[in-house]
């Protein structure tokens, strides 16, 4: 219920992202946002978004370190893994927006088909006698908090304000992104349903990498028992693309704030900042786990993800007052 509700709520920031991007077609939000809320406030928001992107990438890097350091590279210094990952992210971000989009298109289809195929393989060991529990259990407080958590992770549409003018934000794109969100909700539902039906509600809720652990607990020697390299590759590539796009967004923010000054150093410096934060987290994993799952973190995420809504409301008020954008 939380996945469905949180996923549908994620359509709200998507709607305002598209509507805000349409206020000045052909121009990026970072360039015309100051005409809506004023230059100084807009610069503060852009700086906040830049910091959020760098911080978010540090989460990705540390998550990658915990996964590979705990499963395949035990004993390897975290800093070494972080530097290698950072170099890949930095190189991908340097390729530019078009390259990131092409890579994203390719991995999206592979991700969908591999996930559905994995679900098909995992069905054979699922305990379908537990299915009635999905509709019998209901806790309003848990439903609210979990929906907010899902919304905070699925609602990061604010970064798509930076795809203009390369891509045009339109109602057609709104429909496409909405369909994508629905598909993602279905995939998540299938994945976690298989997790619950294979591991049960008590162990299942504590799994961080359910698909991989489903494979690792399989005694089969066929395709299912050897599917973990495929799943790891897809997950890793998706993480690189996600982090590279965030660094690209941070780069666009830096260009707006500091123009062309030392432009060539923006991406390396911002990637290095993410590596430093991830390294500090690796020195205190308990702190990382707390910050990663804290409800306060989710609220901060939501405040940033709803930035397009704030701008659209201010723009609507200005237009109603006959002032419009400057």
PDB file of C-alpha atoms in Angstrom:
ATOM      1  CA  UNK A   1       0.000   0.000   0.000  1.00  0.00           C
ATOM      2  CA  UNK A   2       2.859   2.377   0.810  1.00  0.00           C
ATOM      3  CA  UNK A   3       4.604   1.642  -2.491  1.00  0.00           C
ATOM      4  CA  UNK A   4       1.428   2.361  -4.438  1.00  0.00           C
ATOM      5  CA  UNK A   5       0.495   5.488  -2.488  1.00  0.00           C
ATOM      6  CA  UNK A   6       4.045   6.867  -2.362  1.00  0.00           C
ATOM      7  CA  UNK A   7       4.546   6.173  -6.059  1.00  0.00           C
ATOM      8  CA  UNK A   8       1.333   7.981  -6.980  1.00  0.00           C
ATOM      9  CA  UNK A   9       2.274  10.910  -4.721  1.00  0.00           C
ATOM     10  CA  UNK A  10       5.545  11.139  -6.667  1.00  0.00           C
ATOM     11  CA  UNK A  11       3.462  12.291  -9.639  1.00  0.00           C
ATOM     12  CA  UNK A  12       2.834  15.583  -7.796  1.00  0.00           C
ATOM     13  CA  UNK A  13       6.447  16.890  -7.988  1.00  0.00           C
ATOM     14  CA  UNK A  14       6.584  15.509 -11.537  1.00  0.00           C
ATOM     15  CA  UNK A  15       3.565  17.609 -12.519  1.00  0.00           C
ATOM     16  CA  UNK A  16       5.035  20.804 -11.055  1.00  0.00           C
ATOM     17  CA  UNK A  17       8.446  20.076 -12.599  1.00  0.00           C
ATOM     18  CA  UNK A  18       6.911  19.922 -16.080  1.00  0.00           C
ATOM     19  CA  UNK A  19       4.698  22.959 -15.480  1.00  0.00           C
ATOM     20  CA  UNK A  20       7.611  25.026 -14.185  1.00  0.00           C
ATOM     21  CA  UNK A  21       9.787  23.960 -17.096  1.00  0.00           C
ATOM     22  CA  UNK A  22       7.045  25.075 -19.503  1.00  0.00           C
ATOM     23  CA  UNK A  23       6.973  28.625 -18.119  1.00  0.00           C
ATOM     24  CA  UNK A  24       9.755  29.605 -20.511  1.00  0.00           C
ATOM     25  CA  UNK A  25      10.129  26.966 -23.246  1.00  0.00           C
ATOM     26  CA  UNK A  26      13.600  26.534 -24.676  1.00  0.00           C
ATOM     27  CA  UNK A  27      15.280  28.019 -21.596  1.00  0.00           C
ATOM     28  CA  UNK A  28      16.598  26.106 -18.611  1.00  0.00           C
ATOM     29  CA  UNK A  29      15.015  26.733 -15.222  1.00  0.00           C
ATOM     30  CA  UNK A  30      18.373  27.639 -13.753  1.00  0.00           C
ATOM     31  CA  UNK A  31      18.520  30.568 -16.185  1.00  0.00           C
ATOM     32  CA  UNK A  32      14.992  31.970 -15.799  1.00  0.00           C
ATOM     33  CA  UNK A  33      14.242  31.055 -12.164  1.00  0.00           C
ATOM     34  CA  UNK A  34      15.602  34.383 -10.975  1.00  0.00           C
ATOM     35  CA  UNK A  35      12.873  36.155 -12.939  1.00  0.00           C
ATOM     36  CA  UNK A  36      10.292  34.427 -10.747  1.00  0.00           C
ATOM     37  CA  UNK A  37      11.650  34.682  -7.194  1.00  0.00           C
ATOM     38  CA  UNK A  38      14.450  37.219  -7.579  1.00  0.00           C
ATOM     39  CA  UNK A  39      18.112  36.673  -8.367  1.00  0.00           C
ATOM     40  CA  UNK A  40      19.470  36.365  -4.830  1.00  0.00           C
ATOM     41  CA  UNK A  41      16.859  33.891  -3.638  1.00  0.00           C
ATOM     42  CA  UNK A  42      17.239  31.903  -6.838  1.00  0.00           C
ATOM     43  CA  UNK A  43      21.011  31.730  -6.378  1.00  0.00           C
ATOM     44  CA  UNK A  44      20.492  30.447  -2.830  1.00  0.00           C
ATOM     45  CA  UNK A  45      18.136  27.724  -4.111  1.00  0.00           C
ATOM     46  CA  UNK A  46      20.563  26.763  -6.891  1.00  0.00           C
ATOM     47  CA  UNK A  47      23.400  26.545  -4.356  1.00  0.00           C
ATOM     48  CA  UNK A  48      21.214  24.365  -2.114  1.00  0.00           C
ATOM     49  CA  UNK A  49      20.457  22.093  -5.064  1.00  0.00           C
ATOM     50  CA  UNK A  50      24.148  21.885  -5.912  1.00  0.00           C
ATOM     51  CA  UNK A  51      24.960  20.774  -2.368  1.00  0.00           C
ATOM     52  CA  UNK A  52      22.102  18.252  -2.411  1.00  0.00           C
ATOM     53  CA  UNK A  53      23.412  16.656  -5.614  1.00  0.00           C
ATOM     54  CA  UNK A  54      26.932  16.299  -4.196  1.00  0.00           C
ATOM     55  CA  UNK A  55      25.587  14.852  -0.960  1.00  0.00           C
ATOM     56  CA  UNK A  56      23.294  12.449  -2.830  1.00  0.00           C
ATOM     57  CA  UNK A  57      26.232  11.149  -4.895  1.00  0.00           C
ATOM     58  CA  UNK A  58      28.133  10.462  -1.675  1.00  0.00           C
ATOM     59  CA  UNK A  59      25.211   8.239  -0.633  1.00  0.00           C
ATOM     60  CA  UNK A  60      25.518   6.316  -3.899  1.00  0.00           C
ATOM     61  CA  UNK A  61      29.266   5.904  -3.504  1.00  0.00           C
ATOM     62  CA  UNK A  62      29.046   4.739   0.098  1.00  0.00           C
ATOM     63  CA  UNK A  63      26.205   2.374  -0.772  1.00  0.00           C
ATOM     64  CA  UNK A  64      28.402   0.892  -3.483  1.00  0.00           C
ATOM     65  CA  UNK A  65      31.314   0.533  -1.050  1.00  0.00           C
ATOM     66  CA  UNK A  66      29.154  -1.230   1.546  1.00  0.00           C
ATOM     67  CA  UNK A  67      27.825  -3.625  -1.075  1.00  0.00           C
ATOM     68  CA  UNK A  68      31.096  -4.607  -2.731  1.00  0.00           C
ATOM     69  CA  UNK A  69      33.191  -4.253   0.426  1.00  0.00           C
ATOM     70  CA  UNK A  70      30.848  -6.576   2.310  1.00  0.00           C
ATOM     71  CA  UNK A  71      30.281  -9.136  -0.438  1.00  0.00           C
ATOM     72  CA  UNK A  72      33.179  -9.279  -2.893  1.00  0.00           C
ATOM     73  CA  UNK A  73      36.053  -6.980  -1.895  1.00  0.00           C
ATOM     74  CA  UNK A  74      36.471  -7.729   1.783  1.00  0.00           C
ATOM     75  CA  UNK A  75      39.636  -6.220   3.188  1.00  0.00           C
ATOM     76  CA  UNK A  76      39.891  -3.649   0.401  1.00  0.00           C
ATOM     77  CA  UNK A  77      40.310  -0.107   1.793  1.00  0.00           C
ATOM     78  CA  UNK A  78      37.048   1.830   1.324  1.00  0.00           C
ATOM     79  CA  UNK A  79      38.950   4.852   0.025  1.00  0.00           C
ATOM     80  CA  UNK A  80      40.366   2.812  -2.877  1.00  0.00           C
ATOM     81  CA  UNK A  81      36.877   1.679  -3.933  1.00  0.00           C
ATOM     82  CA  UNK A  82      35.526   5.217  -3.527  1.00  0.00           C
ATOM     83  CA  UNK A  83      38.256   6.714  -5.716  1.00  0.00           C
ATOM     84  CA  UNK A  84      37.702   4.139  -8.473  1.00  0.00           C
ATOM     85  CA  UNK A  85      33.935   4.708  -8.385  1.00  0.00           C
ATOM     86  CA  UNK A  86      34.449   8.463  -8.307  1.00  0.00           C
ATOM     87  CA  UNK A  87      36.640   8.333 -11.416  1.00  0.00           C
ATOM     88  CA  UNK A  88      33.971   6.379 -13.310  1.00  0.00           C
ATOM     89  CA  UNK A  89      31.267   8.846 -12.229  1.00  0.00           C
ATOM     90  CA  UNK A  90      33.458  11.822 -13.135  1.00  0.00           C
ATOM     91  CA  UNK A  91      34.246  10.404 -16.587  1.00  0.00           C
ATOM     92  CA  UNK A  92      30.566   9.624 -17.271  1.00  0.00           C
ATOM     93  CA  UNK A  93      29.513  13.129 -16.201  1.00  0.00           C
ATOM     94  CA  UNK A  94      32.209  14.605 -18.477  1.00  0.00           C
ATOM     95  CA  UNK A  95      30.597  12.847 -21.465  1.00  0.00           C
ATOM     96  CA  UNK A  96      27.694  15.276 -21.225  1.00  0.00           C
ATOM     97  CA  UNK A  97      23.924  15.136 -21.207  1.00  0.00           C
ATOM     98  CA  UNK A  98      23.420  13.368 -24.550  1.00  0.00           C
ATOM     99  CA  UNK A  99      25.694  10.464 -23.648  1.00  0.00           C
ATOM    100  CA  UNK A 100      24.037  10.026 -20.261  1.00  0.00           C
ATOM    101  CA  UNK A 101      20.608   9.923 -21.927  1.00  0.00           C
ATOM    102  CA  UNK A 102      21.704   7.318 -24.497  1.00  0.00           C
ATOM    103  CA  UNK A 103      23.174   5.108 -21.771  1.00  0.00           C
ATOM    104  CA  UNK A 104      20.042   5.533 -19.656  1.00  0.00           C
ATOM    105  CA  UNK A 105      17.818   4.470 -22.559  1.00  0.00           C
ATOM    106  CA  UNK A 106      19.832   1.297 -23.006  1.00  0.00           C
ATOM    107  CA  UNK A 107      19.952   0.278 -19.353  1.00  0.00           C
ATOM    108  CA  UNK A 108      16.250   1.041 -18.765  1.00  0.00           C
ATOM    109  CA  UNK A 109      15.002  -1.712 -21.076  1.00  0.00           C
ATOM    110  CA  UNK A 110      17.593  -4.190 -19.795  1.00  0.00           C
ATOM    111  CA  UNK A 111      16.629  -3.333 -16.219  1.00  0.00           C
ATOM    112  CA  UNK A 112      12.915  -3.902 -16.825  1.00  0.00           C
ATOM    113  CA  UNK A 113      13.328  -7.218 -18.661  1.00  0.00           C
ATOM    114  CA  UNK A 114      15.938  -8.582 -16.241  1.00  0.00           C
ATOM    115  CA  UNK A 115      13.765  -7.687 -13.256  1.00  0.00           C
ATOM    116  CA  UNK A 116      10.695  -9.343 -14.719  1.00  0.00           C
ATOM    117  CA  UNK A 117      12.767 -12.414 -15.649  1.00  0.00           C
ATOM    118  CA  UNK A 118      14.201 -12.557 -12.119  1.00  0.00           C
ATOM    119  CA  UNK A 119      10.709 -12.394 -10.651  1.00  0.00           C
ATOM    120  CA  UNK A 120       9.688 -15.271 -12.902  1.00  0.00           C
ATOM    121  CA  UNK A 121      12.634 -17.333 -11.649  1.00  0.00           C
ATOM    122  CA  UNK A 122      11.886 -16.522  -8.002  1.00  0.00           C
ATOM    123  CA  UNK A 123       8.217 -17.514  -8.264  1.00  0.00           C
ATOM    124  CA  UNK A 124       9.099 -21.200  -8.024  1.00  0.00           C
ATOM    125  CA  UNK A 125      10.215 -20.863  -4.379  1.00  0.00           C
ATOM    126  CA  UNK A 126       7.571 -18.330  -3.284  1.00  0.00           C
ATOM    127  CA  UNK A 127       5.097 -19.199  -0.545  1.00  0.00           C
ATOM    128  CA  UNK A 128       1.815 -17.930  -1.994  1.00  0.00           C
ATOM    129  CA  UNK A 129      -0.042 -18.891   1.191  1.00  0.00           C
ATOM    130  CA  UNK A 130       1.192 -15.551   2.593  1.00  0.00           C
ATOM    131  CA  UNK A 131      -0.559 -13.483  -0.089  1.00  0.00           C
ATOM    132  CA  UNK A 132      -3.689 -12.700   2.018  1.00  0.00           C
ATOM    133  CA  UNK A 133      -1.464 -10.881   4.524  1.00  0.00           C
ATOM    134  CA  UNK A 134      -0.847  -8.124   1.972  1.00  0.00           C
ATOM    135  CA  UNK A 135      -4.463  -6.976   2.172  1.00  0.00           C
ATOM    136  CA  UNK A 136      -5.308  -7.953   5.758  1.00  0.00           C
ATOM    137  CA  UNK A 137      -2.661  -5.873   7.515  1.00  0.00           C
ATOM    138  CA  UNK A 138      -3.256  -2.147   7.839  1.00  0.00           C
ATOM    139  CA  UNK A 139      -1.494   0.407  10.032  1.00  0.00           C
ATOM    140  CA  UNK A 140      -2.275   4.076   9.225  1.00  0.00           C
ATOM    141  CA  UNK A 141       0.849   5.448  10.946  1.00  0.00           C
ATOM    142  CA  UNK A 142       3.150   2.974   9.199  1.00  0.00           C
ATOM    143  CA  UNK A 143       1.386   3.580   5.887  1.00  0.00           C
ATOM    144  CA  UNK A 144       1.925   7.352   6.187  1.00  0.00           C
ATOM    145  CA  UNK A 145       5.634   7.162   7.088  1.00  0.00           C
ATOM    146  CA  UNK A 146       6.391   4.507   4.497  1.00  0.00           C
ATOM    147  CA  UNK A 147       4.542   6.456   1.794  1.00  0.00           C
ATOM    148  CA  UNK A 148       6.620   9.546   2.627  1.00  0.00           C
ATOM    149  CA  UNK A 149       9.754   7.403   2.387  1.00  0.00           C
ATOM    150  CA  UNK A 150       8.746   6.064  -1.038  1.00  0.00           C
ATOM    151  CA  UNK A 151       7.837   9.578  -2.193  1.00  0.00           C
ATOM    152  CA  UNK A 152      11.222  10.945  -1.134  1.00  0.00           C
ATOM    153  CA  UNK A 153      13.039   8.380  -3.292  1.00  0.00           C
ATOM    154  CA  UNK A 154      10.722   8.403  -6.310  1.00  0.00           C
ATOM    155  CA  UNK A 155      10.012  12.146  -6.357  1.00  0.00           C
ATOM    156  CA  UNK A 156      13.422  13.496  -7.367  1.00  0.00           C
ATOM    157  CA  UNK A 157      12.034  14.948 -10.602  1.00  0.00           C
ATOM    158  CA  UNK A 158      13.533  18.343  -9.780  1.00  0.00           C
ATOM    159  CA  UNK A 159      16.743  17.358 -11.597  1.00  0.00           C
ATOM    160  CA  UNK A 160      14.774  17.140 -14.852  1.00  0.00           C
ATOM    161  CA  UNK A 161      14.493  20.920 -14.812  1.00  0.00           C
ATOM    162  CA  UNK A 162      18.047  20.781 -16.164  1.00  0.00           C
ATOM    163  CA  UNK A 163      17.271  18.797 -19.315  1.00  0.00           C
ATOM    164  CA  UNK A 164      16.024  21.960 -21.045  1.00  0.00           C
ATOM    165  CA  UNK A 165      16.873  23.264 -23.574  1.00  0.00           C
ATOM    166  CA  UNK A 166      18.357  19.885 -24.695  1.00  0.00           C
ATOM    167  CA  UNK A 167      14.883  18.357 -24.329  1.00  0.00           C
ATOM    168  CA  UNK A 168      11.568  20.181 -24.309  1.00  0.00           C
ATOM    169  CA  UNK A 169       9.412  19.833 -21.192  1.00  0.00           C
ATOM    170  CA  UNK A 170       5.849  19.321 -22.392  1.00  0.00           C
ATOM    171  CA  UNK A 171       2.573  17.578 -21.584  1.00  0.00           C
ATOM    172  CA  UNK A 172       3.699  14.707 -23.785  1.00  0.00           C
ATOM    173  CA  UNK A 173       6.758  14.254 -21.584  1.00  0.00           C
ATOM    174  CA  UNK A 174       4.510  14.419 -18.509  1.00  0.00           C
ATOM    175  CA  UNK A 175       2.517  11.459 -19.842  1.00  0.00           C
ATOM    176  CA  UNK A 176       5.676   9.497 -20.612  1.00  0.00           C
ATOM    177  CA  UNK A 177       7.173  10.106 -17.174  1.00  0.00           C
ATOM    178  CA  UNK A 178       3.854   9.197 -15.532  1.00  0.00           C
ATOM    179  CA  UNK A 179       3.789   5.886 -17.394  1.00  0.00           C
ATOM    180  CA  UNK A 180       7.407   5.315 -16.367  1.00  0.00           C
ATOM    181  CA  UNK A 181       6.476   5.915 -12.726  1.00  0.00           C
ATOM    182  CA  UNK A 182       3.617   3.413 -12.908  1.00  0.00           C
ATOM    183  CA  UNK A 183       5.933   0.808 -14.477  1.00  0.00           C
ATOM    184  CA  UNK A 184       8.478   1.435 -11.732  1.00  0.00           C
ATOM    185  CA  UNK A 185       5.805   0.983  -9.050  1.00  0.00           C
ATOM    186  CA  UNK A 186       4.784  -2.363 -10.588  1.00  0.00           C
ATOM    187  CA  UNK A 187       8.417  -3.534 -10.734  1.00  0.00           C
ATOM    188  CA  UNK A 188       8.994  -2.552  -7.096  1.00  0.00           C
ATOM    189  CA  UNK A 189       5.793  -4.293  -6.032  1.00  0.00           C
ATOM    190  CA  UNK A 190       6.803  -7.484  -7.826  1.00  0.00           C
ATOM    191  CA  UNK A 191      10.309  -7.363  -6.371  1.00  0.00           C
ATOM    192  CA  UNK A 192       9.275  -6.817  -2.776  1.00  0.00           C
ATOM    193  CA  UNK A 193       6.365  -9.257  -3.074  1.00  0.00           C
ATOM    194  CA  UNK A 194       8.834 -11.946  -4.125  1.00  0.00           C
ATOM    195  CA  UNK A 195      11.101 -10.923  -1.252  1.00  0.00           C
ATOM    196  CA  UNK A 196       8.307 -11.289   1.279  1.00  0.00           C
ATOM    197  CA  UNK A 197       7.035 -14.553  -0.229  1.00  0.00           C
ATOM    198  CA  UNK A 198      10.550 -16.057  -0.271  1.00  0.00           C
ATOM    199  CA  UNK A 199      11.974 -14.797   3.029  1.00  0.00           C
ATOM    200  CA  UNK A 200       8.889 -13.949   5.068  1.00  0.00           C
ATOM    201  CA  UNK A 201       7.941 -10.606   6.641  1.00  0.00           C
ATOM    202  CA  UNK A 202      10.515 -10.580   9.458  1.00  0.00           C
ATOM    203  CA  UNK A 203      13.693 -11.402   7.544  1.00  0.00           C
ATOM    204  CA  UNK A 204      12.416  -9.881   4.299  1.00  0.00           C
ATOM    205  CA  UNK A 205      11.995  -6.400   5.727  1.00  0.00           C
ATOM    206  CA  UNK A 206      15.656  -6.279   6.811  1.00  0.00           C
ATOM    207  CA  UNK A 207      17.169  -7.241   3.457  1.00  0.00           C
ATOM    208  CA  UNK A 208      19.048  -4.439   1.720  1.00  0.00           C
ATOM    209  CA  UNK A 209      19.758  -6.255  -1.563  1.00  0.00           C
ATOM    210  CA  UNK A 210      16.805  -8.658  -1.912  1.00  0.00           C
ATOM    211  CA  UNK A 211      17.377  -9.751  -5.505  1.00  0.00           C
ATOM    212  CA  UNK A 212      21.013 -10.624  -4.897  1.00  0.00           C
ATOM    213  CA  UNK A 213      20.187 -12.429  -1.677  1.00  0.00           C
ATOM    214  CA  UNK A 214      17.444 -14.365  -3.437  1.00  0.00           C
ATOM    215  CA  UNK A 215      20.062 -15.580  -5.921  1.00  0.00           C
ATOM    216  CA  UNK A 216      22.696 -16.306  -3.284  1.00  0.00           C
ATOM    217  CA  UNK A 217      20.290 -18.433  -1.219  1.00  0.00           C
ATOM    218  CA  UNK A 218      19.356 -20.501  -4.266  1.00  0.00           C
ATOM    219  CA  UNK A 219      20.865 -23.985  -4.374  1.00  0.00           C
ATOM    220  CA  UNK A 220      20.156 -24.207  -8.094  1.00  0.00           C
ATOM    221  CA  UNK A 221      23.041 -24.515 -10.545  1.00  0.00           C
ATOM    222  CA  UNK A 222      21.035 -23.268 -13.502  1.00  0.00           C
ATOM    223  CA  UNK A 223      20.539 -19.699 -14.722  1.00  0.00           C
ATOM    224  CA  UNK A 224      18.858 -18.608 -11.487  1.00  0.00           C
ATOM    225  CA  UNK A 225      21.735 -19.768  -9.332  1.00  0.00           C
ATOM    226  CA  UNK A 226      24.254 -17.886 -11.484  1.00  0.00           C
ATOM    227  CA  UNK A 227      22.307 -14.712 -12.202  1.00  0.00           C
ATOM    228  CA  UNK A 228      24.041 -12.521  -9.612  1.00  0.00           C
ATOM    229  CA  UNK A 229      26.720 -11.118 -12.025  1.00  0.00           C
ATOM    230  CA  UNK A 230      23.929  -9.886 -14.317  1.00  0.00           C
ATOM    231  CA  UNK A 231      22.000  -8.275 -11.447  1.00  0.00           C
ATOM    232  CA  UNK A 232      25.152  -6.718  -9.980  1.00  0.00           C
ATOM    233  CA  UNK A 233      26.173  -5.325 -13.376  1.00  0.00           C
ATOM    234  CA  UNK A 234      22.769  -3.744 -13.991  1.00  0.00           C
ATOM    235  CA  UNK A 235      22.591  -2.279 -10.488  1.00  0.00           C
ATOM    236  CA  UNK A 236      26.145  -0.894 -10.716  1.00  0.00           C
ATOM    237  CA  UNK A 237      25.587   0.652 -14.143  1.00  0.00           C
ATOM    238  CA  UNK A 238      22.318   2.228 -12.975  1.00  0.00           C
ATOM    239  CA  UNK A 239      24.088   3.737  -9.975  1.00  0.00           C
ATOM    240  CA  UNK A 240      26.839   5.189 -12.168  1.00  0.00           C
ATOM    241  CA  UNK A 241      24.279   6.779 -14.491  1.00  0.00           C
ATOM    242  CA  UNK A 242      22.298   8.194 -11.545  1.00  0.00           C
ATOM    243  CA  UNK A 243      25.384   9.670  -9.899  1.00  0.00           C
ATOM    244  CA  UNK A 244      26.768  11.027 -13.177  1.00  0.00           C
ATOM    245  CA  UNK A 245      23.508  12.835 -13.912  1.00  0.00           C
ATOM    246  CA  UNK A 246      23.497  14.358 -10.415  1.00  0.00           C
ATOM    247  CA  UNK A 247      27.065  15.592 -10.925  1.00  0.00           C
ATOM    248  CA  UNK A 248      25.990  16.988 -14.304  1.00  0.00           C
ATOM    249  CA  UNK A 249      23.146  18.870 -12.579  1.00  0.00           C
ATOM    250  CA  UNK A 250      25.580  20.178  -9.967  1.00  0.00           C
ATOM    251  CA  UNK A 251      27.872  21.261 -12.816  1.00  0.00           C
ATOM    252  CA  UNK A 252      25.032  23.254 -14.416  1.00  0.00           C
ATOM    253  CA  UNK A 253      24.333  24.875 -11.040  1.00  0.00           C
ATOM    254  CA  UNK A 254      27.995  25.817 -10.679  1.00  0.00           C
ATOM    255  CA  UNK A 255      28.045  27.316 -14.175  1.00  0.00           C
ATOM    256  CA  UNK A 256      25.119  29.552 -13.248  1.00  0.00           C
ATOM    257  CA  UNK A 257      26.634  30.611  -9.913  1.00  0.00           C
ATOM    258  CA  UNK A 258      30.226  31.208 -11.021  1.00  0.00           C
ATOM    259  CA  UNK A 259      29.842  31.507 -14.812  1.00  0.00           C
ATOM    260  CA  UNK A 260      32.852  30.269 -16.821  1.00  0.00           C
ATOM    261  CA  UNK A 261      35.442  30.721 -14.084  1.00  0.00           C
ATOM    262  CA  UNK A 262      37.552  27.525 -13.754  1.00  0.00           C
ATOM    263  CA  UNK A 263      34.817  25.638 -15.606  1.00  0.00           C
ATOM    264  CA  UNK A 264      37.046  22.642 -16.362  1.00  0.00           C
ATOM    265  CA  UNK A 265      37.521  21.944 -12.644  1.00  0.00           C
ATOM    266  CA  UNK A 266      33.861  21.914 -11.590  1.00  0.00           C
ATOM    267  CA  UNK A 267      33.109  18.232 -12.234  1.00  0.00           C
ATOM    268  CA  UNK A 268      36.381  16.896 -10.704  1.00  0.00           C
ATOM    269  CA  UNK A 269      36.052  19.103  -7.620  1.00  0.00           C
ATOM    270  CA  UNK A 270      32.395  18.194  -7.015  1.00  0.00           C
ATOM    271  CA  UNK A 271      33.100  14.487  -7.503  1.00  0.00           C
ATOM    272  CA  UNK A 272      36.014  14.791  -5.079  1.00  0.00           C
ATOM    273  CA  UNK A 273      33.689  16.411  -2.519  1.00  0.00           C
ATOM    274  CA  UNK A 274      31.309  13.454  -2.821  1.00  0.00           C
ATOM    275  CA  UNK A 275      34.221  11.050  -2.305  1.00  0.00           C
ATOM    276  CA  UNK A 276      35.288  12.923   0.841  1.00  0.00           C
ATOM    277  CA  UNK A 277      31.782  12.746   2.326  1.00  0.00           C
ATOM    278  CA  UNK A 278      31.543   9.046   1.449  1.00  0.00           C
ATOM    279  CA  UNK A 279      34.969   8.445   3.049  1.00  0.00           C
ATOM    280  CA  UNK A 280      33.874  10.173   6.247  1.00  0.00           C
ATOM    281  CA  UNK A 281      30.761   7.976   6.276  1.00  0.00           C
ATOM    282  CA  UNK A 282      32.922   4.873   5.795  1.00  0.00           C
ATOM    283  CA  UNK A 283      34.710   5.805   9.029  1.00  0.00           C
ATOM    284  CA  UNK A 284      31.355   5.745  10.847  1.00  0.00           C
ATOM    285  CA  UNK A 285      28.951   3.365   9.112  1.00  0.00           C
ATOM    286  CA  UNK A 286      26.426   3.663  11.949  1.00  0.00           C
ATOM    287  CA  UNK A 287      26.174   7.406  11.246  1.00  0.00           C
ATOM    288  CA  UNK A 288      25.672   6.694   7.546  1.00  0.00           C
ATOM    289  CA  UNK A 289      22.926   4.152   8.243  1.00  0.00           C
ATOM    290  CA  UNK A 290      21.179   6.577  10.598  1.00  0.00           C
ATOM    291  CA  UNK A 291      21.312   9.481   8.131  1.00  0.00           C
ATOM    292  CA  UNK A 292      20.320   7.295   5.191  1.00  0.00           C
ATOM    293  CA  UNK A 293      17.132   6.002   6.813  1.00  0.00           C
ATOM    294  CA  UNK A 294      16.263   8.946   9.087  1.00  0.00           C
ATOM    295  CA  UNK A 295      12.802  10.460   8.646  1.00  0.00           C
ATOM    296  CA  UNK A 296      14.371  13.936   8.902  1.00  0.00           C
ATOM    297  CA  UNK A 297      16.495  13.110   5.825  1.00  0.00           C
ATOM    298  CA  UNK A 298      13.346  12.204   3.922  1.00  0.00           C
ATOM    299  CA  UNK A 299      11.757  15.535   4.872  1.00  0.00           C
ATOM    300  CA  UNK A 300      14.847  17.417   3.636  1.00  0.00           C
ATOM    301  CA  UNK A 301      14.669  15.427   0.395  1.00  0.00           C
ATOM    302  CA  UNK A 302      10.996  16.334  -0.045  1.00  0.00           C
ATOM    303  CA  UNK A 303      11.627  20.040   0.526  1.00  0.00           C
ATOM    304  CA  UNK A 304      14.204  20.002  -2.253  1.00  0.00           C
ATOM    305  CA  UNK A 305      12.121  17.830  -4.577  1.00  0.00           C
ATOM    306  CA  UNK A 306       9.195  20.232  -4.287  1.00  0.00           C
ATOM    307  CA  UNK A 307      11.275  23.240  -5.394  1.00  0.00           C
ATOM    308  CA  UNK A 308       9.437  23.310  -8.768  1.00  0.00           C
ATOM    309  CA  UNK A 309       6.110  23.616  -6.925  1.00  0.00           C
ATOM    310  CA  UNK A 310       7.344  26.666  -4.993  1.00  0.00           C
ATOM    311  CA  UNK A 311       8.451  28.357  -8.211  1.00  0.00           C
ATOM    312  CA  UNK A 312       5.236  27.517 -10.042  1.00  0.00           C
ATOM    313  CA  UNK A 313       3.074  28.887  -7.196  1.00  0.00           C
ATOM    314  CA  UNK A 314       5.080  32.135  -7.083  1.00  0.00           C
ATOM    315  CA  UNK A 315       4.886  32.436 -10.877  1.00  0.00           C
ATOM    316  CA  UNK A 316       1.117  31.841 -10.788  1.00  0.00           C
ATOM    317  CA  UNK A 317       0.686  34.536  -8.119  1.00  0.00           C
ATOM    318  CA  UNK A 318       2.781  37.010 -10.122  1.00  0.00           C
ATOM    319  CA  UNK A 319       0.793  36.316 -13.278  1.00  0.00           C
ATOM    320  CA  UNK A 320      -2.483  36.682 -11.443  1.00  0.00           C
ATOM    321  CA  UNK A 321      -1.292  40.013 -10.089  1.00  0.00           C
ATOM    322  CA  UNK A 322      -0.422  41.037 -13.634  1.00  0.00           C
ATOM    323  CA  UNK A 323       3.286  41.245 -12.961  1.00  0.00           C
ATOM    324  CA  UNK A 324       4.484  38.118 -14.748  1.00  0.00           C
ATOM    325  CA  UNK A 325       8.176  37.248 -14.944  1.00  0.00           C
ATOM    326  CA  UNK A 326      10.731  40.022 -15.144  1.00  0.00           C
TER     327      UNK A 326
END
